[in-house]
Coordinates of C-alpha atoms in Angstrom, one line a residue:
X20 CA -14.3 -1.2 -9.1
X21 CA -14.4 2.3 -10.1
X22 CA -14.6 2.7 -13.9
X23 CA -11.1 4.4 -15.2
X24 CA -12.4 4.8 -19.0
X25 CA -13.4 8.2 -19.9
X26 CA -15.2 9.7 -23.2
X27 CA -13.8 12.5 -25.3
X28 CA -16.3 14.9 -23.5
X29 CA -14.9 14.2 -20.1
X30 CA -11.4 14.7 -21.5
X31 CA -12.6 18.2 -22.6
X32 CA -14.4 19.1 -19.1
X33 CA -11.8 17.9 -16.5
X34 CA -11.0 19.8 -13.4
X35 CA -7.7 21.9 -15.1
X36 CA -10.3 22.9 -18.3
X37 CA -12.6 24.3 -15.5
X38 CA -9.9 25.9 -13.7
X39 CA -9.0 27.7 -17.0
X40 CA -6.3 25.5 -18.7
X41 CA -7.1 25.2 -22.2
X42 CA -7.4 21.7 -24.0
X43 CA -4.2 22.0 -25.7
X44 CA -1.9 23.1 -23.1
X45 CA -3.7 20.2 -20.7
X46 CA -2.3 17.7 -23.1
X47 CA 1.3 19.3 -23.1
X48 CA 1.5 18.9 -19.5
X49 CA 0.4 15.8 -19.5
X50 CA 3.0 14.6 -22.2
X51 CA 5.5 16.4 -20.1
X52 CA 4.7 14.5 -17.0
X53 CA 4.4 11.3 -18.7
X54 CA 7.9 11.9 -20.3
X55 CA 9.3 12.6 -17.2
X56 CA 8.5 9.7 -15.4
X57 CA 10.0 7.6 -18.4
X58 CA 13.3 9.3 -18.3
X59 CA 13.3 9.1 -14.5
X60 CA 12.4 5.6 -14.3
X61 CA 15.4 4.7 -17.5
X62 CA 17.5 6.9 -14.9
X63 CA 16.8 4.3 -12.2
X64 CA 16.7 1.3 -14.1
X65 CA 12.9 0.8 -13.5
X66 CA 11.3 -1.7 -15.4
X67 CA 8.5 -1.1 -18.2
X68 CA 5.4 -2.0 -16.0
X69 CA 6.5 0.0 -12.9
X70 CA 6.9 3.3 -15.6
X71 CA 3.5 2.7 -17.0
X72 CA 1.9 2.1 -13.9
X73 CA 3.5 5.4 -12.9
X74 CA 1.9 7.2 -15.8
X75 CA -1.3 5.4 -15.8
X76 CA -1.7 6.8 -12.0
X77 CA -0.6 10.1 -13.5
X78 CA -3.1 10.4 -15.6
X79 CA -6.1 8.8 -13.5
X80 CA -5.2 11.9 -11.2
X81 CA -5.5 14.8 -13.4
X82 CA -9.2 13.4 -14.3
X83 CA -10.1 14.5 -10.5
X84 CA -7.6 17.6 -9.6
X85 CA -6.2 20.3 -11.6
X86 CA -2.7 21.3 -13.0
X87 CA -2.8 24.7 -11.6
X88 CA -3.4 22.9 -8.1
X89 CA -1.0 20.2 -8.0
X90 CA 2.1 20.8 -10.1
X91 CA 2.8 17.8 -12.4
X92 CA 6.3 17.2 -11.8
X93 CA 5.8 16.8 -7.9
X94 CA 2.8 14.4 -8.8
X95 CA 4.8 12.6 -11.5
X96 CA 7.9 11.8 -8.9
X97 CA 4.9 10.8 -6.3
X98 CA 3.3 8.4 -9.1
X99 CA 6.4 6.6 -9.9
X100 CA 7.2 6.4 -6.3
X101 CA 4.2 4.4 -5.5
X102 CA 4.4 2.8 -8.8
X103 CA 7.9 1.5 -7.8
X104 CA 6.2 -0.2 -4.7
X105 CA 3.1 -1.7 -6.3
X106 CA 5.4 -3.5 -9.0
X107 CA 7.9 -4.4 -6.3
X108 CA 10.5 -2.6 -7.8
X109 CA 10.4 0.2 -4.9
X110 CA 13.3 3.2 -4.9
X111 CA 13.5 5.7 -2.0
X112 CA 12.0 8.8 -1.9
X113 CA 15.3 10.9 -1.7
X114 CA 16.7 8.6 -4.8
X115 CA 13.8 9.8 -7.1
X116 CA 14.0 13.5 -5.8
X117 CA 17.8 13.6 -7.0
X118 CA 17.1 12.1 -10.2
X119 CA 14.5 14.9 -10.5
X120 CA 16.8 17.5 -9.6
X121 CA 19.1 16.3 -12.2
X122 CA 16.4 16.1 -15.0
X123 CA 14.8 19.3 -14.3
X124 CA 15.5 22.8 -14.6
X125 CA 15.9 25.2 -11.6
X126 CA 12.6 26.8 -12.4
X127 CA 10.8 23.8 -12.5
X128 CA 12.2 22.0 -9.5
X129 CA 11.0 25.2 -7.4
X130 CA 7.8 23.1 -7.2
X131 CA 9.1 20.6 -4.9
X132 CA 9.4 23.4 -2.5
X133 CA 11.8 24.0 0.6
X134 CA 11.1 20.1 1.2
X135 CA 10.9 18.2 -1.5
X136 CA 10.7 14.8 0.5
X137 CA 7.6 16.3 2.8
X138 CA 5.9 17.4 -0.6
X139 CA 6.1 13.8 -2.3
X140 CA 5.0 11.9 0.7
X141 CA 2.2 14.3 1.4
X142 CA 0.9 13.9 -2.3
X143 CA 1.2 10.1 -1.9
X144 CA -1.8 10.0 0.3
X145 CA -3.9 12.5 -1.6
X146 CA -2.8 10.1 -4.6
X147 CA -3.8 6.8 -2.9
X148 CA -7.2 8.5 -2.1
X149 CA -7.7 9.9 -5.3
X150 CA -7.2 6.4 -7.4
X151 CA -9.5 5.0 -4.7
X152 CA -6.4 2.6 -3.7
X153 CA -7.1 0.6 -7.2
X154 CA -3.5 0.0 -7.8
X155 CA -3.2 -3.2 -10.0
X156 CA -3.0 -1.8 -13.8
X157 CA -2.9 -4.2 -16.8
X158 CA -0.7 -3.0 -19.6
X159 CA -0.6 -3.4 -23.5
X160 CA 3.0 -5.1 -23.2
X161 CA 1.7 -8.8 -22.4
X162 CA -1.1 -8.7 -24.8
X163 CA 1.1 -7.5 -27.4
X164 CA 3.7 -10.4 -26.9
X165 CA 0.7 -12.9 -26.3
X166 CA -1.0 -11.7 -29.6
X167 CA 2.4 -11.4 -31.9
X168 CA 2.7 -15.5 -30.7
X169 CA -0.1 -16.3 -32.7
X170 CA 0.7 -14.5 -35.8
X171 CA 2.0 -16.5 -39.0
X172 CA 4.7 -15.0 -41.5
X173 CA 8.6 -14.1 -42.1
X174 CA 10.2 -14.2 -38.7
X175 CA 12.6 -11.1 -39.5
X176 CA 9.7 -9.1 -40.5
X177 CA 7.3 -10.4 -38.0
X178 CA 10.4 -9.4 -35.2
X179 CA 10.7 -5.9 -36.8
X180 CA 7.1 -5.8 -36.4
X181 CA 6.9 -6.3 -33.3
X182 CA 9.5 -4.3 -32.2
X183 CA 7.7 -1.0 -33.7
X184 CA 4.4 -1.9 -32.1
X185 CA 6.3 -2.3 -28.6
X186 CA 8.2 1.3 -29.2
X187 CA 4.3 2.7 -30.0
X188 CA 3.1 1.1 -26.7
X189 CA 6.0 2.8 -25.1
X190 CA 5.3 6.2 -27.0
X191 CA 1.1 5.9 -26.0
X192 CA 1.7 6.2 -22.5
X193 CA 2.4 10.3 -23.3
X194 CA -1.2 10.4 -24.5
X195 CA -4.3 9.6 -22.8
X196 CA -5.4 6.3 -24.4
X197 CA -4.7 4.2 -21.6
X198 CA -7.4 6.1 -20.1
X199 CA -9.9 5.6 -23.1
X200 CA -9.3 1.9 -23.8
X201 CA -8.6 -1.2 -22.3
X202 CA -4.7 -2.5 -22.7
X203 CA -6.1 -5.7 -25.2
X204 CA -7.7 -3.2 -27.4
X205 CA -4.7 -0.6 -27.2
X206 CA -2.4 -3.8 -28.1
X207 CA -4.5 -4.9 -31.4
X208 CA -4.2 -1.2 -32.4
X209 CA -0.1 -0.7 -32.3
X210 CA 0.0 -3.9 -33.7
X211 CA -2.3 -2.9 -36.7
X212 CA -0.6 0.4 -36.9
X213 CA 3.3 -1.3 -37.0
X214 CA 1.9 -3.9 -39.6
X215 CA 0.8 -1.2 -41.6
X216 CA 4.0 0.7 -41.3
X217 CA 6.4 -2.0 -41.7
X218 CA 4.6 -3.6 -44.8
X219 CA 3.6 -6.9 -42.9
X220 CA 0.5 -8.3 -43.7
X221 CA -1.0 -10.8 -41.5
X222 CA -2.5 -13.4 -43.7
X223 CA -3.0 -16.2 -41.0
X224 CA -2.6 -17.1 -37.2
X225 CA -2.8 -19.5 -34.9
X226 CA -6.3 -20.8 -34.2
X227 CA -7.9 -19.3 -37.0
X228 CA -11.4 -19.9 -38.0
X229 CA -14.0 -19.3 -40.5
X230 CA -16.1 -16.9 -38.2
X231 CA -13.0 -14.6 -37.8
X232 CA -12.6 -11.8 -40.6
X233 CA -9.8 -10.2 -39.0
X234 CA -6.9 -11.4 -36.5
X235 CA -7.9 -9.8 -33.7
X236 CA -11.2 -11.1 -33.5
X237 CA -10.1 -14.2 -32.0
X238 CA -9.0 -12.0 -28.8
X239 CA -11.4 -8.9 -28.9
X240 CA -14.7 -8.9 -29.9
X241 CA -17.0 -5.6 -31.3
X242 CA -13.8 -3.6 -32.1
X243 CA -14.2 -1.6 -35.0
X244 CA -11.9 0.2 -37.0
X245 CA -13.0 3.6 -36.0
X246 CA -11.6 2.6 -32.6
X247 CA -8.4 1.3 -34.0
X248 CA -7.9 4.2 -36.2
X249 CA -8.2 6.6 -33.5
X250 CA -5.8 5.0 -31.3
X251 CA -3.1 5.3 -34.1
X252 CA -3.9 8.8 -34.9
X253 CA -3.5 10.0 -31.2
X254 CA 0.1 8.0 -31.2
X255 CA 0.8 9.5 -34.6
X256 CA -0.1 12.8 -33.5
X257 CA 2.8 12.6 -31.2
X258 CA 5.3 12.5 -33.9
X259 CA 4.1 15.9 -35.3
X260 CA 5.2 19.3 -33.8
X261 CA 2.0 21.4 -32.5
X262 CA 1.8 25.0 -31.8
X263 CA 1.6 24.4 -28.3
X264 CA 4.8 23.1 -28.1
X265 CA 6.4 25.6 -30.5
X266 CA 4.7 28.5 -28.5
X267 CA 6.8 29.6 -25.4
X268 CA 6.0 27.5 -22.3
X269 CA 3.9 28.8 -19.6
X270 CA 3.5 26.8 -16.9
X271 CA 1.3 26.9 -13.8
X272 CA 2.2 28.7 -10.5
X273 CA 5.3 27.0 -9.8
X274 CA 4.5 27.4 -5.7
X275 CA 1.0 25.7 -5.0
X276 CA -0.7 24.9 -2.1
X277 CA 1.4 22.4 -0.5
X278 CA 0.9 20.4 3.2
X279 CA 4.9 20.9 3.3
X280 CA 6.0 24.5 2.4
X281 CA 5.6 27.4 4.7
X282 CA 1.7 29.1 4.5
X283 CA 3.4 32.1 3.4
X284 CA 4.6 30.5 0.3
X285 CA 1.6 28.9 -0.9
X286 CA -0.4 30.2 -3.8
X287 CA -3.8 31.3 -2.8
X288 CA -5.3 28.9 -5.2
X289 CA -8.3 26.4 -3.7
X290 CA -8.7 23.2 -5.5
X291 CA -11.6 22.4 -7.9
X292 CA -13.6 19.5 -6.7
X293 CA -16.2 17.8 -8.7
X294 CA -18.9 15.4 -7.6
X295 CA -16.7 12.2 -8.8
X296 CA -13.8 13.8 -6.6
X297 CA -13.3 11.5 -3.7
X298 CA -13.6 13.6 -0.2
X299 CA -10.2 14.7 0.9
X300 CA -9.6 15.7 4.4
X301 CA -7.1 18.3 4.2
X302 CA -5.6 18.9 7.2
X303 CA -4.9 22.4 9.0
X304 CA -1.5 23.7 9.1
X305 CA -0.1 23.1 13.2
X306 CA 0.6 26.5 15.2
X307 CA 3.6 27.5 14.9
X308 CA 6.6 26.5 17.9
X309 CA 7.3 28.9 20.3
X310 CA 10.5 31.2 20.1
X311 CA 13.4 29.5 21.7
X312 CA 13.7 32.5 24.6
X313 CA 10.1 31.4 25.7
X314 CA 11.8 27.7 26.6
X315 CA 15.2 28.7 27.8
X316 CA 13.5 31.3 30.2
X317 CA 12.4 28.4 32.4
X318 CA 15.5 26.5 33.3
X319 CA 15.3 22.6 34.5
X320 CA 15.5 22.7 38.5
X321 CA 18.5 21.2 39.6
X322 CA 16.6 18.4 41.7
X323 CA 14.9 17.4 38.6
X324 CA 17.1 14.9 36.5
X325 CA 15.9 12.4 33.6
X326 CA 18.0 10.0 31.8
X327 CA 15.8 9.9 28.7
X328 CA 17.3 12.0 25.8
X329 CA 14.4 11.7 23.6
X330 CA 12.0 13.5 26.3
X331 CA 13.6 16.2 27.9
X332 CA 12.4 17.4 31.2
X333 CA 10.3 19.4 31.8
X334 CA 8.0 19.2 28.8
X335 CA 6.2 22.2 29.7
X336 CA 7.2 25.5 31.6
X337 CA 7.8 24.5 35.6
X338 CA 5.8 26.8 38.0
X339 CA 8.5 29.2 40.1
X340 CA 9.4 27.3 43.3
X341 CA 8.5 28.6 46.7
X342 CA 11.1 30.0 48.6
X343 CA 12.7 27.5 51.2
X344 CA 13.4 28.5 54.7
X345 CA 16.4 27.4 56.4
X346 CA 16.7 25.6 59.9
X347 CA 14.7 23.1 61.8
X348 CA 10.5 22.6 60.8
X349 CA 8.5 25.2 63.1
X350 CA 6.9 23.2 65.9
X351 CA 2.9 22.1 65.8
X352 CA 0.8 24.6 67.2
X353 CA -1.2 22.0 69.2
X354 CA 0.8 18.6 70.2
X355 CA -1.1 15.6 70.6
X356 CA -1.7 14.2 74.2
X357 CA 1.1 12.2 75.7
X358 CA -0.2 8.8 76.9
X359 CA 0.8 7.6 80.8
X360 CA 3.4 5.0 81.3
X361 CA 1.7 1.5 81.5
X362 CA 3.2 -1.5 83.8
X363 CA 4.8 -4.3 82.2
X364 CA 2.3 -7.2 81.3
X365 CA 2.9 -10.5 83.3
X366 CA 4.1 -13.8 81.7
X367 CA 1.0 -16.2 82.2
X368 CA 2.3 -20.0 81.9
X369 CA -0.2 -22.7 80.2
X370 CA 0.8 -26.2 80.4
X371 CA 0.3 -28.3 77.2
X372 CA -2.6 -30.9 78.3
X373 CA -0.5 -33.8 76.2
X374 CA 3.0 -32.7 76.9
X375 CA 3.7 -35.7 78.9
X376 CA 2.2 -38.3 76.2
X377 CA 4.9 -38.6 73.9
X378 CA 7.7 -37.7 75.9
X379 CA 8.3 -39.0 79.5
X380 CA 9.4 -36.8 82.3
X381 CA 12.8 -36.3 82.6
X382 CA 15.9 -36.1 80.0
X383 CA 15.9 -39.1 77.4
X384 CA 17.9 -41.7 78.0
X385 CA 21.2 -41.5 76.4
X386 CA 21.2 -37.9 75.3
X387 CA 21.8 -36.0 78.6
X388 CA 24.8 -33.6 77.1
X389 CA 22.1 -32.6 74.7
X390 CA 19.3 -31.5 77.3
X391 CA 19.8 -29.5 80.0
X392 CA 18.8 -31.1 83.4
X393 CA 15.1 -30.7 84.1

C-alpha cells in the first residue's frame, strides 16, 4: 500500500508550490476546502467518519495536483461524494451540489462550470486514480475513545477533557496532521493537549506497568514530546488569526481546465506532474455535433419506418433514391429457350410379391360393406 505520510519538506514542495502558490496561501486553501467539507457534511447530516474521510482524500489529492489546476471547492465536493459511498452513507451528487450552492458565494460557485454534476463525476475518476484506490482510512476518533476508557480520575473532569479532545480532532482536519502522522499519535497528542488545557492530570490508568513512564506508552511507542507538541501547535495555530486570512482573498482562476466545460471557457493551464504523480490519461474532447440543418436536410424516406424511439432511423444521411420509372418492367433482351412439350409419362403397375400372403383373394368375410368388390 502507498505511504500517505509526508515530511515538512514534502509539504513545502507540493505541486501547488511549484505552480507559484506560496505556502501560507496553500494552507488557507486547505483550510477552506476542509471546512467546506465539514459544513456540507453537517448540513446533510453525515457522520464524523464520512466527513473525516472526505477531508483526508482532499489533503492527499493536493499532494499530487495543484490548486491552480483543480479548484478546491469542486474537489471538496467530489471527496465528500466519494467518502459517502466508502463509509456507506451515500448522498446523491445533485444533493451535494445543491448544498454547495447554498454554502458558496456566486463567485466561488463559478468554479463548478456550466455542468456541475459532470464536473464532480469527471473529477471522481481522477480522484480515484490519484489516491490509488486506497479508500479505507482510519481516524483518531476511535483511538481517542479507546484510550480515554483506560484513564482513571474524576468522571466529570474526564468527560470534559474527552469532549475537548474530540473537538480538537474535528479542528485538526483543517491542518495537514492527517497526512503527517498516524491517527494513534494524533489521538494521543490531542488528549495530551486537552488534559493540559482542562487541568486534568493523568496519574493512573488501566494496565499500568512499571516500564510505562507515560500513559500513552501502553498504546504507542517511540513517541517523543517534540512530536506531540508539534501536533498541538498546528492545532492551536488555527485559533490565531494569520496575515493570510486578514489579507484580501486571492483565489486561483475560477474556470480551470475541465472535462465538462466547453473548451473556449477553460483556462490555459497545464497540470504540474511529479515523479510521484500517477499517470492519468486525459481524454481529448469529442468533436462538435453537426448542425441541425445538416440532419434535417436528409429526411427519412417514406418507405422506411422504425418502432424504436431510442434509435431514430436513419443513423446517417441516406443517399438519394434513383428515379423510379412507372409502368411494366422492360422486356429481357434475350429470352431463355422454350422447352418442347413432353408426352405424359405412362403409369407402370408393380405387383407386390407378398400381396396374397396376408390377405386372401377377394373381400374378407363379414366386411363386404366396407370393401368394394374386387
